[in-house]
PDB file of C-alpha atoms in Angstrom:
ATOM      1  CA  MET A   7      30.472 -26.028  19.255  1.00 88.00           C
ATOM      2  CA  HIS A   8      30.109 -24.321  22.619  1.00 90.00           C
ATOM      3  CA  LEU A   9      27.321 -22.009  23.702  1.00 90.00           C
ATOM      4  CA  ILE A  10      29.045 -19.256  25.692  1.00 92.00           C
ATOM      5  CA  ALA A  11      27.239 -16.178  26.995  1.00 88.00           C
ATOM      6  CA  LYS A  12      30.170 -13.912  27.908  1.00 91.00           C
ATOM      7  CA  ASP A  13      32.505 -12.408  25.335  1.00 91.00           C
ATOM      8  CA  SER A  14      35.414 -12.533  27.796  1.00 93.00           C
ATOM      9  CA  THR A  15      34.931 -16.298  28.156  1.00 95.00           C
ATOM     10  CA  VAL A  16      34.887 -16.680  24.364  1.00 95.00           C
ATOM     11  CA  LEU A  17      38.188 -14.818  24.094  1.00 95.00           C
ATOM     12  CA  ALA A  18      39.813 -16.905  26.825  1.00 96.00           C
ATOM     13  CA  ALA A  19      38.681 -20.141  25.153  1.00 95.00           C
ATOM     14  CA  PHE A  20      40.006 -18.945  21.798  1.00 96.00           C
ATOM     15  CA  LYS A  21      43.401 -18.076  23.263  1.00 96.00           C
ATOM     16  CA  THR A  22      43.767 -21.542  24.801  1.00 95.00           C
ATOM     17  CA  GLY A  23      42.780 -23.257  21.545  1.00 94.00           C
ATOM     18  CA  GLU A  24      39.499 -24.603  22.893  1.00 94.00           C
ATOM     19  CA  LEU A  25      37.703 -22.617  20.201  1.00 95.00           C
ATOM     20  CA  ASP A  26      38.742 -22.404  16.551  1.00 95.00           C
ATOM     21  CA  ILE A  27      36.234 -19.623  15.857  1.00 95.00           C
ATOM     22  CA  GLY A  28      34.699 -17.223  18.353  1.00 94.00           C
ATOM     23  CA  SER A  29      31.679 -15.083  17.556  1.00 88.00           C
ATOM     24  CA  MET A  30      32.178 -12.501  20.316  1.00 86.00           C
ATOM     25  CA  ILE A  31      35.077 -10.425  21.551  1.00 87.00           C
ATOM     26  CA  PRO A  32      35.248  -7.712  24.243  1.00 85.00           C
ATOM     27  CA  SER A  33      35.463  -4.262  22.634  1.00 76.00           C
ATOM     28  CA  ASP A  34      38.492  -3.300  24.725  1.00 80.00           C
ATOM     29  CA  GLU A  35      40.399  -6.348  23.429  1.00 87.00           C
ATOM     30  CA  ARG A  36      39.821  -5.795  19.709  1.00 82.00           C
ATOM     31  CA  GLU A  37      42.927  -3.715  19.142  1.00 82.00           C
ATOM     32  CA  SER A  38      45.187  -6.274  20.820  1.00 90.00           C
ATOM     33  CA  MET A  39      43.701  -9.119  18.726  1.00 92.00           C
ATOM     34  CA  LYS A  40      44.038  -7.445  15.314  1.00 86.00           C
ATOM     35  CA  ASP A  41      46.959  -9.629  14.241  1.00 90.00           C
ATOM     36  CA  LYS A  42      46.054 -12.572  16.440  1.00 95.00           C
ATOM     37  CA  GLY A  43      42.913 -13.926  14.822  1.00 94.00           C
ATOM     38  CA  LEU A  44      40.518 -10.989  14.676  1.00 92.00           C
ATOM     39  CA  VAL A  45      38.569 -10.856  11.405  1.00 90.00           C
ATOM     40  CA  THR A  46      36.504  -7.742  10.570  1.00 83.00           C
ATOM     41  CA  GLU A  47      34.184  -7.728   7.557  1.00 80.00           C
ATOM     42  CA  SER A  48      31.613  -5.257   6.262  1.00 74.00           C
ATOM     43  CA  SER A  49      28.029  -5.983   7.233  1.00 86.00           C
ATOM     44  CA  LEU A  50      24.806  -4.869   5.562  1.00 93.00           C
ATOM     45  CA  GLY A  51      23.236  -3.292   8.593  1.00 95.00           C
ATOM     46  CA  THR A  52      22.525  -0.071  10.467  1.00 98.00           C
ATOM     47  CA  TYR A  53      22.606   0.618  14.208  1.00 98.00           C
ATOM     48  CA  TYR A  54      20.037   3.288  14.948  1.00 98.00           C
ATOM     49  CA  LEU A  55      17.714   4.793  17.520  1.00 98.00           C
ATOM     50  CA  SER A  56      13.939   4.457  17.284  1.00 98.00           C
ATOM     51  CA  ILE A  57      11.885   7.418  18.496  1.00 98.00           C
ATOM     52  CA  ASN A  58       8.403   6.570  19.752  1.00 97.00           C
ATOM     53  CA  LEU A  59       6.056   8.683  17.633  1.00 96.00           C
ATOM     54  CA  ASN A  60       2.812   7.000  18.589  1.00 94.00           C
ATOM     55  CA  ILE A  61       0.144   9.541  19.568  1.00 85.00           C
ATOM     56  CA  ASN A  62      -2.835   7.185  19.772  1.00 76.00           C
ATOM     57  CA  ASP A  63      -4.026   5.476  22.939  1.00 62.00           C
ATOM     58  CA  GLY A  64      -4.646   1.764  22.700  1.00 68.00           C
ATOM     59  CA  GLU A  65      -2.601  -1.395  22.847  1.00 71.00           C
ATOM     60  CA  ILE A  66       0.575   0.489  21.923  1.00 77.00           C
ATOM     61  CA  ARG A  67       1.660   3.013  24.530  1.00 85.00           C
ATOM     62  CA  SER A  68       1.619   6.579  23.250  1.00 86.00           C
ATOM     63  CA  GLN A  69       4.564   8.947  23.422  1.00 87.00           C
ATOM     64  CA  GLU A  70       4.306  11.010  26.587  1.00 86.00           C
ATOM     65  CA  ASN A  71       7.294  13.231  25.828  1.00 94.00           C
ATOM     66  CA  GLU A  72       5.839  15.964  23.630  1.00 94.00           C
ATOM     67  CA  ALA A  73       9.282  17.323  22.746  1.00 96.00           C
ATOM     68  CA  LEU A  74      10.047  14.173  20.742  1.00 97.00           C
ATOM     69  CA  LEU A  75       6.914  14.667  18.671  1.00 96.00           C
ATOM     70  CA  GLN A  76       8.531  17.788  17.209  1.00 97.00           C
ATOM     71  CA  SER A  77      10.662  17.083  14.141  1.00 97.00           C
ATOM     72  CA  GLN A  78      12.971  19.985  15.029  1.00 98.00           C
ATOM     73  CA  VAL A  79      13.921  18.295  18.302  1.00 98.00           C
ATOM     74  CA  ARG A  80      14.477  14.941  16.609  1.00 98.00           C
ATOM     75  CA  ARG A  81      16.623  16.540  13.924  1.00 98.00           C
ATOM     76  CA  ALA A  82      18.670  18.424  16.519  1.00 98.00           C
ATOM     77  CA  LEU A  83      19.234  15.246  18.523  1.00 98.00           C
ATOM     78  CA  ALA A  84      20.453  13.464  15.392  1.00 98.00           C
ATOM     79  CA  LEU A  85      22.881  16.243  14.453  1.00 98.00           C
ATOM     80  CA  ALA A  86      24.388  16.463  17.947  1.00 98.00           C
ATOM     81  CA  ILE A  87      25.814  12.919  17.925  1.00 98.00           C
ATOM     82  CA  ASP A  88      29.526  12.542  17.192  1.00 98.00           C
ATOM     83  CA  ARG A  89      29.488   9.271  15.286  1.00 98.00           C
ATOM     84  CA  ASN A  90      33.208   9.315  14.575  1.00 98.00           C
ATOM     85  CA  TYR A  91      33.869   9.392  18.313  1.00 98.00           C
ATOM     86  CA  ILE A  92      31.494   6.484  18.918  1.00 97.00           C
ATOM     87  CA  VAL A  93      33.045   4.156  16.334  1.00 95.00           C
ATOM     88  CA  LYS A  94      36.640   5.094  17.194  1.00 93.00           C
ATOM     89  CA  ASN A  95      36.420   5.216  20.982  1.00 94.00           C
ATOM     90  CA  VAL A  96      33.353   3.251  22.066  1.00 93.00           C
ATOM     91  CA  THR A  97      32.538   0.381  19.710  1.00 90.00           C
ATOM     92  CA  MET A  98      36.032   0.116  18.156  1.00 85.00           C
ATOM     93  CA  SER A  99      35.084  -2.629  15.690  1.00 81.00           C
ATOM     94  CA  GLY A 100      35.676  -0.857  12.403  1.00 83.00           C
ATOM     95  CA  GLU A 101      32.093   0.380  12.076  1.00 93.00           C
ATOM     96  CA  LEU A 102      31.370   3.207   9.657  1.00 93.00           C
ATOM     97  CA  PRO A 103      29.638   6.343  10.993  1.00 97.00           C
ATOM     98  CA  ALA A 104      26.184   6.433   9.412  1.00 97.00           C
ATOM     99  CA  ASP A 105      24.926   9.337   7.312  1.00 98.00           C
ATOM    100  CA  THR A 106      21.837   7.604   5.873  1.00 98.00           C
ATOM    101  CA  PHE A 107      19.428   4.904   7.015  1.00 98.00           C
ATOM    102  CA  ILE A 108      20.145   2.637   4.036  1.00 98.00           C
ATOM    103  CA  PRO A 109      23.718   1.296   4.349  1.00 95.00           C
ATOM    104  CA  PRO A 110      26.299   1.224   1.531  1.00 93.00           C
ATOM    105  CA  SER A 111      26.953  -1.824  -0.683  1.00 89.00           C
ATOM    106  CA  LEU A 112      23.380  -3.035  -0.289  1.00 92.00           C
ATOM    107  CA  GLN A 113      22.030  -2.519  -3.794  1.00 92.00           C
ATOM    108  CA  LYS A 114      23.178  -1.573  -7.272  1.00 93.00           C
ATOM    109  CA  ASP A 115      20.933   0.943  -8.974  1.00 96.00           C
ATOM    110  CA  SER A 116      19.745   0.767 -12.593  1.00 96.00           C
ATOM    111  CA  THR A 117      23.093   2.151 -13.801  1.00 96.00           C
ATOM    112  CA  GLY A 118      25.141  -0.391 -11.855  1.00 95.00           C
ATOM    113  CA  ASN A 119      26.269   2.020  -9.148  1.00 95.00           C
ATOM    114  CA  ASP A 120      25.739   1.743  -5.409  1.00 95.00           C
ATOM    115  CA  ILE A 121      22.373   3.399  -4.690  1.00 96.00           C
ATOM    116  CA  TYR A 122      23.819   4.643  -1.394  1.00 96.00           C
ATOM    117  CA  ASN A 123      25.900   7.151  -3.377  1.00 96.00           C
ATOM    118  CA  SER A 124      22.717   8.725  -4.782  1.00 97.00           C
ATOM    119  CA  LEU A 125      21.026   9.169  -1.406  1.00 98.00           C
ATOM    120  CA  GLU A 126      20.841  12.649   0.100  1.00 98.00           C
ATOM    121  CA  LYS A 127      23.087  12.452   3.141  1.00 98.00           C
ATOM    122  CA  TRP A 128      21.522  13.339   6.471  1.00 98.00           C
ATOM    123  CA  TRP A 129      24.660  15.176   7.697  1.00 98.00           C
ATOM    124  CA  ASP A 130      28.421  15.343   7.205  1.00 98.00           C
ATOM    125  CA  ASN A 131      30.128  13.252   9.864  1.00 98.00           C
ATOM    126  CA  ASN A 132      33.387  15.106   9.290  1.00 97.00           C
ATOM    127  CA  ASN A 133      31.839  18.416  10.368  1.00 98.00           C
ATOM    128  CA  TYR A 134      30.576  17.666  13.855  1.00 98.00           C
ATOM    129  CA  LYS A 135      31.093  21.213  15.100  1.00 98.00           C
ATOM    130  CA  GLU A 136      28.968  22.605  12.247  1.00 98.00           C
ATOM    131  CA  ASN A 137      26.354  19.901  12.851  1.00 98.00           C
ATOM    132  CA  CYS A 138      26.042  20.979  16.485  1.00 98.00           C
ATOM    133  CA  ASN A 139      25.741  24.620  15.477  1.00 98.00           C
ATOM    134  CA  GLU A 140      22.946  23.670  13.100  1.00 98.00           C
ATOM    135  CA  ALA A 141      21.236  21.668  15.844  1.00 98.00           C
ATOM    136  CA  ARG A 142      21.292  24.641  18.237  1.00 98.00           C
ATOM    137  CA  ASN A 143      20.025  26.963  15.505  1.00 98.00           C
ATOM    138  CA  ILE A 144      17.133  24.606  14.769  1.00 98.00           C
ATOM    139  CA  LEU A 145      16.047  24.627  18.403  1.00 98.00           C
ATOM    140  CA  GLN A 146      16.497  28.377  18.747  1.00 97.00           C
ATOM    141  CA  THR A 147      14.485  29.103  15.592  1.00 97.00           C
ATOM    142  CA  ALA A 148      11.697  26.864  16.877  1.00 96.00           C
ATOM    143  CA  GLY A 149      11.756  28.624  20.248  1.00 97.00           C
ATOM    144  CA  ILE A 150      12.817  25.464  22.038  1.00 97.00           C
ATOM    145  CA  ASN A 151      15.157  25.542  25.045  1.00 97.00           C
ATOM    146  CA  GLY A 152      17.193  22.358  25.294  1.00 97.00           C
ATOM    147  CA  SER A 153      17.558  22.685  29.059  1.00 96.00           C
ATOM    148  CA  ASP A 154      13.786  22.296  29.361  1.00 97.00           C
ATOM    149  CA  ILE A 155      13.889  18.832  27.762  1.00 97.00           C
ATOM    150  CA  THR A 156      14.452  15.509  29.544  1.00 97.00           C
ATOM    151  CA  ILE A 157      14.599  12.278  27.533  1.00 97.00           C
ATOM    152  CA  GLU A 158      14.621   8.615  28.515  1.00 98.00           C
ATOM    153  CA  TYR A 159      16.899   6.338  26.487  1.00 98.00           C
ATOM    154  CA  LEU A 160      16.190   2.594  26.587  1.00 98.00           C
ATOM    155  CA  TYR A 161      18.732  -0.100  25.715  1.00 98.00           C
ATOM    156  CA  ASN A 162      19.216  -3.795  26.393  1.00 96.00           C
ATOM    157  CA  SER A 163      21.751  -4.810  29.012  1.00 93.00           C
ATOM    158  CA  GLU A 164      23.648  -7.298  26.860  1.00 88.00           C
ATOM    159  CA  GLY A 165      26.578  -6.124  24.732  1.00 85.00           C
ATOM    160  CA  GLY A 166      28.103  -2.663  24.634  1.00 90.00           C
ATOM    161  CA  HIS A 167      24.882  -0.671  24.250  1.00 96.00           C
ATOM    162  CA  GLY A 168      25.298   0.991  27.639  1.00 96.00           C
ATOM    163  CA  ALA A 169      28.564   2.637  26.638  1.00 96.00           C
ATOM    164  CA  ILE A 170      26.959   3.985  23.462  1.00 97.00           C
ATOM    165  CA  ALA A 171      24.003   5.317  25.450  1.00 98.00           C
ATOM    166  CA  GLU A 172      26.292   7.086  27.918  1.00 98.00           C
ATOM    167  CA  ALA A 173      28.319   8.675  25.113  1.00 98.00           C
ATOM    168  CA  ILE A 174      25.175  10.005  23.419  1.00 98.00           C
ATOM    169  CA  GLN A 175      23.801  11.143  26.780  1.00 98.00           C
ATOM    170  CA  ASN A 176      26.913  13.267  27.326  1.00 98.00           C
ATOM    171  CA  MET A 177      26.809  14.716  23.796  1.00 98.00           C
ATOM    172  CA  TRP A 178      23.181  15.792  24.081  1.00 98.00           C
ATOM    173  CA  LYS A 179      23.853  17.411  27.438  1.00 98.00           C
ATOM    174  CA  GLU A 180      27.037  19.187  26.380  1.00 98.00           C
ATOM    175  CA  GLU A 181      25.861  20.394  22.976  1.00 98.00           C
ATOM    176  CA  LEU A 182      22.132  20.982  23.499  1.00 98.00           C
ATOM    177  CA  GLY A 183      21.632  21.156  27.263  1.00 98.00           C
ATOM    178  CA  ILE A 184      19.221  18.221  27.042  1.00 98.00           C
ATOM    179  CA  THR A 185      19.108  15.858  30.016  1.00 98.00           C
ATOM    180  CA  THR A 186      18.960  12.141  29.230  1.00 98.00           C
ATOM    181  CA  THR A 187      18.209   9.331  31.644  1.00 98.00           C
ATOM    182  CA  CYS A 188      19.301   5.854  30.579  1.00 98.00           C
ATOM    183  CA  ARG A 189      17.304   2.717  31.355  1.00 97.00           C
ATOM    184  CA  ASN A 190      18.465  -0.810  30.589  1.00 97.00           C
ATOM    185  CA  GLU A 191      16.495  -4.054  30.508  1.00 97.00           C
ATOM    186  CA  GLU A 192      17.288  -7.695  29.861  1.00 96.00           C
ATOM    187  CA  TRP A 193      16.763  -8.727  26.247  1.00 96.00           C
ATOM    188  CA  ALA A 194      13.310 -10.329  26.529  1.00 96.00           C
ATOM    189  CA  VAL A 195      11.901  -7.454  28.590  1.00 97.00           C
ATOM    190  CA  PHE A 196      13.590  -4.906  26.327  1.00 97.00           C
ATOM    191  CA  GLN A 197      12.052  -6.431  23.219  1.00 97.00           C
ATOM    192  CA  ASP A 198       8.591  -6.264  24.752  1.00 96.00           C
ATOM    193  CA  SER A 199       9.116  -2.640  25.809  1.00 97.00           C
ATOM    194  CA  ARG A 200      10.271  -1.655  22.340  1.00 97.00           C
ATOM    195  CA  ASP A 201       7.511  -3.547  20.541  1.00 95.00           C
ATOM    196  CA  THR A 202       4.743  -2.150  22.735  1.00 94.00           C
ATOM    197  CA  GLY A 203       5.955   1.439  22.906  1.00 95.00           C
ATOM    198  CA  LYS A 204       7.079   1.466  26.525  1.00 95.00           C
ATOM    199  CA  PHE A 205       9.913   3.855  25.736  1.00 97.00           C
ATOM    200  CA  GLN A 206      10.739   7.333  24.478  1.00 97.00           C
ATOM    201  CA  ILE A 207      13.940   6.561  22.554  1.00 98.00           C
ATOM    202  CA  ALA A 208      15.218   2.997  22.176  1.00 98.00           C
ATOM    203  CA  ARG A 209      18.313   1.556  20.617  1.00 98.00           C
ATOM    204  CA  ASN A 210      17.649  -0.525  17.513  1.00 98.00           C
ATOM    205  CA  GLY A 211      19.370  -2.178  14.595  1.00 97.00           C
ATOM    206  CA  TRP A 212      18.602  -3.947  11.352  1.00 97.00           C
ATOM    207  CA  ILE A 213      20.577  -6.364   9.195  1.00 94.00           C
ATOM    208  CA  ALA A 214      19.548  -6.754   5.551  1.00 95.00           C
ATOM    209  CA  ASP A 215      17.379  -9.736   4.685  1.00 92.00           C
ATOM    210  CA  TYR A 216      18.175  -9.417   0.983  1.00 93.00           C
ATOM    211  CA  HIS A 217      20.266  -7.287  -1.378  1.00 92.00           C
ATOM    212  CA  ASP A 218      17.862  -4.418  -1.955  1.00 96.00           C
ATOM    213  CA  ALA A 219      17.231  -1.054  -0.307  1.00 97.00           C
ATOM    214  CA  MET A 220      13.622  -2.055   0.293  1.00 98.00           C
ATOM    215  CA  THR A 221      14.699  -4.266   3.188  1.00 97.00           C
ATOM    216  CA  PHE A 222      15.373  -0.979   5.020  1.00 98.00           C
ATOM    217  CA  SER A 223      12.859   1.401   3.454  1.00 98.00           C
ATOM    218  CA  ASP A 224       9.992  -0.995   4.156  1.00 98.00           C
ATOM    219  CA  LEU A 225      10.735  -0.952   7.902  1.00 98.00           C
ATOM    220  CA  LEU A 226       9.165   2.487   8.363  1.00 98.00           C
ATOM    221  CA  VAL A 227       5.843   2.013   6.568  1.00 98.00           C
ATOM    222  CA  SER A 228       2.958   2.401   8.976  1.00 96.00           C
ATOM    223  CA  THR A 229       1.895  -1.266   8.767  1.00 95.00           C
ATOM    224  CA  SER A 230       5.352  -2.790   9.260  1.00 97.00           C
ATOM    225  CA  PRO A 231       5.669  -4.957  12.403  1.00 95.00           C
ATOM    226  CA  GLN A 232       9.311  -3.780  12.603  1.00 96.00           C
ATOM    227  CA  ASN A 233       8.255  -0.121  12.709  1.00 97.00           C
ATOM    228  CA  ASN A 234       9.239   0.376  16.346  1.00 96.00           C
ATOM    229  CA  SER A 235       8.981   4.150  15.915  1.00 97.00           C
ATOM    230  CA  PHE A 236       5.272   3.762  15.083  1.00 96.00           C
ATOM    231  CA  TYR A 237       5.967   6.201  12.279  1.00 97.00           C
ATOM    232  CA  ASN A 238       2.818   6.949  10.310  1.00 96.00           C
ATOM    233  CA  ASN A 239       3.223   9.067   7.194  1.00 97.00           C
ATOM    234  CA  ALA A 240       0.736   8.580   4.365  1.00 98.00           C
ATOM    235  CA  VAL A 241       3.080  10.195   1.837  1.00 98.00           C
ATOM    236  CA  TYR A 242       5.939   7.871   2.808  1.00 98.00           C
ATOM    237  CA  ASP A 243       3.634   4.843   2.644  1.00 98.00           C
ATOM    238  CA  GLU A 244       2.505   5.818  -0.857  1.00 98.00           C
ATOM    239  CA  VAL A 245       6.080   6.289  -2.089  1.00 98.00           C
ATOM    240  CA  ILE A 246       7.002   2.814  -0.850  1.00 98.00           C
ATOM    241  CA  THR A 247       3.848   1.331  -2.395  1.00 98.00           C
ATOM    242  CA  GLN A 248       4.777   2.873  -5.745  1.00 98.00           C
ATOM    243  CA  ALA A 249       8.359   1.658  -5.424  1.00 98.00           C
ATOM    244  CA  LYS A 250       7.217  -1.926  -4.886  1.00 98.00           C
ATOM    245  CA  ALA A 251       5.358  -1.723  -8.201  1.00 98.00           C
ATOM    246  CA  SER A 252       8.272  -0.150 -10.088  1.00 98.00           C
ATOM    247  CA  GLN A 253      11.587  -1.112 -11.630  1.00 97.00           C
ATOM    248  CA  GLY A 254      14.736   0.494 -12.945  1.00 97.00           C
ATOM    249  CA  ALA A 255      15.321   4.233 -12.657  1.00 98.00           C
ATOM    250  CA  ILE A 256      11.762   4.857 -11.447  1.00 98.00           C
ATOM    251  CA  TYR A 257      12.342   2.474  -8.540  1.00 98.00           C
ATOM    252  CA  ASP A 258      15.686   4.113  -7.741  1.00 98.00           C
ATOM    253  CA  ASN A 259      14.157   7.581  -7.620  1.00 98.00           C
ATOM    254  CA  LEU A 260      11.338   6.466  -5.330  1.00 98.00           C
ATOM    255  CA  ILE A 261      13.814   4.901  -2.892  1.00 98.00           C
ATOM    256  CA  ILE A 262      15.827   8.142  -2.931  1.00 98.00           C
ATOM    257  CA  GLN A 263      12.629  10.123  -2.326  1.00 98.00           C
ATOM    258  CA  ALA A 264      11.631   7.888   0.590  1.00 98.00           C
ATOM    259  CA  GLU A 265      15.042   8.283   2.229  1.00 98.00           C
ATOM    260  CA  LYS A 266      14.755  12.068   1.938  1.00 98.00           C
ATOM    261  CA  ILE A 267      11.415  11.977   3.759  1.00 98.00           C
ATOM    262  CA  LEU A 268      13.047  10.061   6.594  1.00 98.00           C
ATOM    263  CA  LYS A 269      15.861  12.595   6.737  1.00 98.00           C
ATOM    264  CA  GLU A 270      13.406  15.475   7.054  1.00 97.00           C
ATOM    265  CA  GLU A 271      11.161  13.836   9.655  1.00 98.00           C
ATOM    266  CA  THR A 272      13.794  11.820  11.563  1.00 98.00           C
ATOM    267  CA  PRO A 273      11.638   9.020  13.015  1.00 98.00           C
ATOM    268  CA  VAL A 274      14.910   7.135  13.440  1.00 98.00           C
ATOM    269  CA  ILE A 275      18.459   8.318  14.139  1.00 98.00           C
ATOM    270  CA  PRO A 276      21.144   6.289  12.327  1.00 98.00           C
ATOM    271  CA  ILE A 277      24.331   5.911  14.363  1.00 98.00           C
ATOM    272  CA  TYR A 278      26.678   3.608  12.432  1.00 98.00           C
ATOM    273  CA  PHE A 279      26.830   0.918   9.775  1.00 96.00           C
ATOM    274  CA  TYR A 280      27.630  -2.512  11.175  1.00 93.00           C
ATOM    275  CA  THR A 281      30.701  -4.581  10.647  1.00 86.00           C
ATOM    276  CA  ASN A 282      31.018  -8.250  11.536  1.00 83.00           C
ATOM    277  CA  SER A 283      33.962  -9.148  13.766  1.00 85.00           C
ATOM    278  CA  TYR A 284      34.911 -12.608  14.931  1.00 91.00           C
ATOM    279  CA  LEU A 285      37.945 -14.654  15.922  1.00 94.00           C
ATOM    280  CA  LYS A 286      39.366 -17.316  13.621  1.00 95.00           C
ATOM    281  CA  ALA A 287      42.404 -19.499  14.196  1.00 96.00           C
ATOM    282  CA  ALA A 288      45.176 -19.341  11.597  1.00 94.00           C
ATOM    283  CA  ASN A 289      44.777 -23.024  10.732  1.00 95.00           C
ATOM    284  CA  ILE A 290      41.138 -22.600   9.673  1.00 95.00           C
ATOM    285  CA  THR A 291      40.578 -21.920   5.962  1.00 94.00           C
ATOM    286  CA  GLY A 292      37.671 -22.125   3.522  1.00 93.00           C
ATOM    287  CA  THR A 293      35.037 -20.324   5.580  1.00 91.00           C
ATOM    288  CA  TYR A 294      33.121 -17.542   3.880  1.00 84.00           C
ATOM    289  CA  THR A 295      30.366 -15.063   4.643  1.00 80.00           C
ATOM    290  CA  TYR A 296      27.257 -14.217   2.644  1.00 76.00           C
ATOM    291  CA  MET A 297      24.438 -11.915   3.744  1.00 74.00           C
ATOM    292  CA  ASN A 298      26.151 -11.545   7.117  1.00 73.00           C
ATOM    293  CA  HIS A 299      26.222 -15.290   7.835  1.00 81.00           C
ATOM    294  CA  LEU A 300      29.392 -17.332   8.293  1.00 87.00           C
ATOM    295  CA  TYR A 301      29.417 -20.585   6.304  1.00 90.00           C
ATOM    296  CA  PHE A 302      31.519 -23.666   7.066  1.00 92.00           C
ATOM    297  CA  LYS A 303      30.657 -25.770   3.995  1.00 91.00           C
ATOM    298  CA  ASN A 304      34.207 -25.589   2.617  1.00 92.00           C
ATOM    299  CA  ALA A 305      36.013 -25.184   5.937  1.00 94.00           C
ATOM    300  CA  ILE A 306      39.309 -26.998   6.449  1.00 95.00           C
ATOM    301  CA  LYS A 307      41.359 -27.314   9.618  1.00 95.00           C
ATOM    302  CA  THR A 308      45.030 -28.133   9.291  1.00 94.00           C
ATOM    303  CA  ASN A 309      47.376 -29.212  12.070  1.00 82.00           C
TER     304      ASN A 309
END
C-alpha cells in the first residue's frame, strides 16, 4: 500500500505495475484507460452546492449577499447549469446529471420500487435551453436583473473542483448575466470556511451512510451539523420528524414531501450523482464494493 497524493503519480505507478489498484486517476486520462484497467461503478452520492442562508449574527457568519437569500435567484441559478455538459466534458467519470437531491438506487419504497422514481424532479436535464428560459423568466417576474448580481463560489483546491466551478461560472454569466468570482482553499481551510459560514456558495457532496433516503433528507434539518447551508425551515423539520416516526407508505410520502420542499426553496443545488472510478490490474479478482467501499477480503492475485 502506498500513500500517493497526486492522481498523475498513481496512474504512472499503475502503468508500471507498482500498483495493482489505484484509487485516483486524472480526469483527462479516463477515456484512454477505459479498456486498460479503469473500473467505474455507481455510487450512492450527490455532488451539490451549498448556499449560505444564515441570516443571524453569531458564531456562524451570516450571508452578506442578499440576492442569495431570495429563492427566485437560487432557483434560477440551479436551472442555468448544464449538467450534461459537466459530466460529459468536465468530470468525464460516468457521473449521472442530478435532477433530485436524493440519488437513485438508494432505497426501495414500500412497494419495492426505487423511491427516486417517485420524487418530483427539480428539472429536466435534457431540456437545458428551456431550463434557462425558465430561469430568466423567474428573475424577470421577480424584477431581478442578473447583471446586478455578483456571487462568490468557494471550492477546495484538491481534485477537479476548479474546472467545475469555472464551467458553472461561465454558464451563469452567459445565461443569466450573473458575475461569479471563484475562490479556492486548501482542504482544511476550506472545511473550516464551509462549516463556519465563511462563504456565499460552496461546493459540497454527500455519500450515503446507509441504504435509506433519510441519510440525505436529514442533512437539511436545522439542527444537523452537516447542514452547511444553515437552512432553517420549521415545516421541513416537522416533515422529517414525522418521517422518522413513520413506516411504509406514510414514510415514503413524507420523504417525497420533504424533497419537494427542497426543490421549491433550493437551499442546495444538486449537480450530479457520483460514480466510483478506480484502476484495477487484470490479474486481480475477488474484490467487491459495498456502500461505496472497496473490500479485499476475497481478493486474489494471479501471476
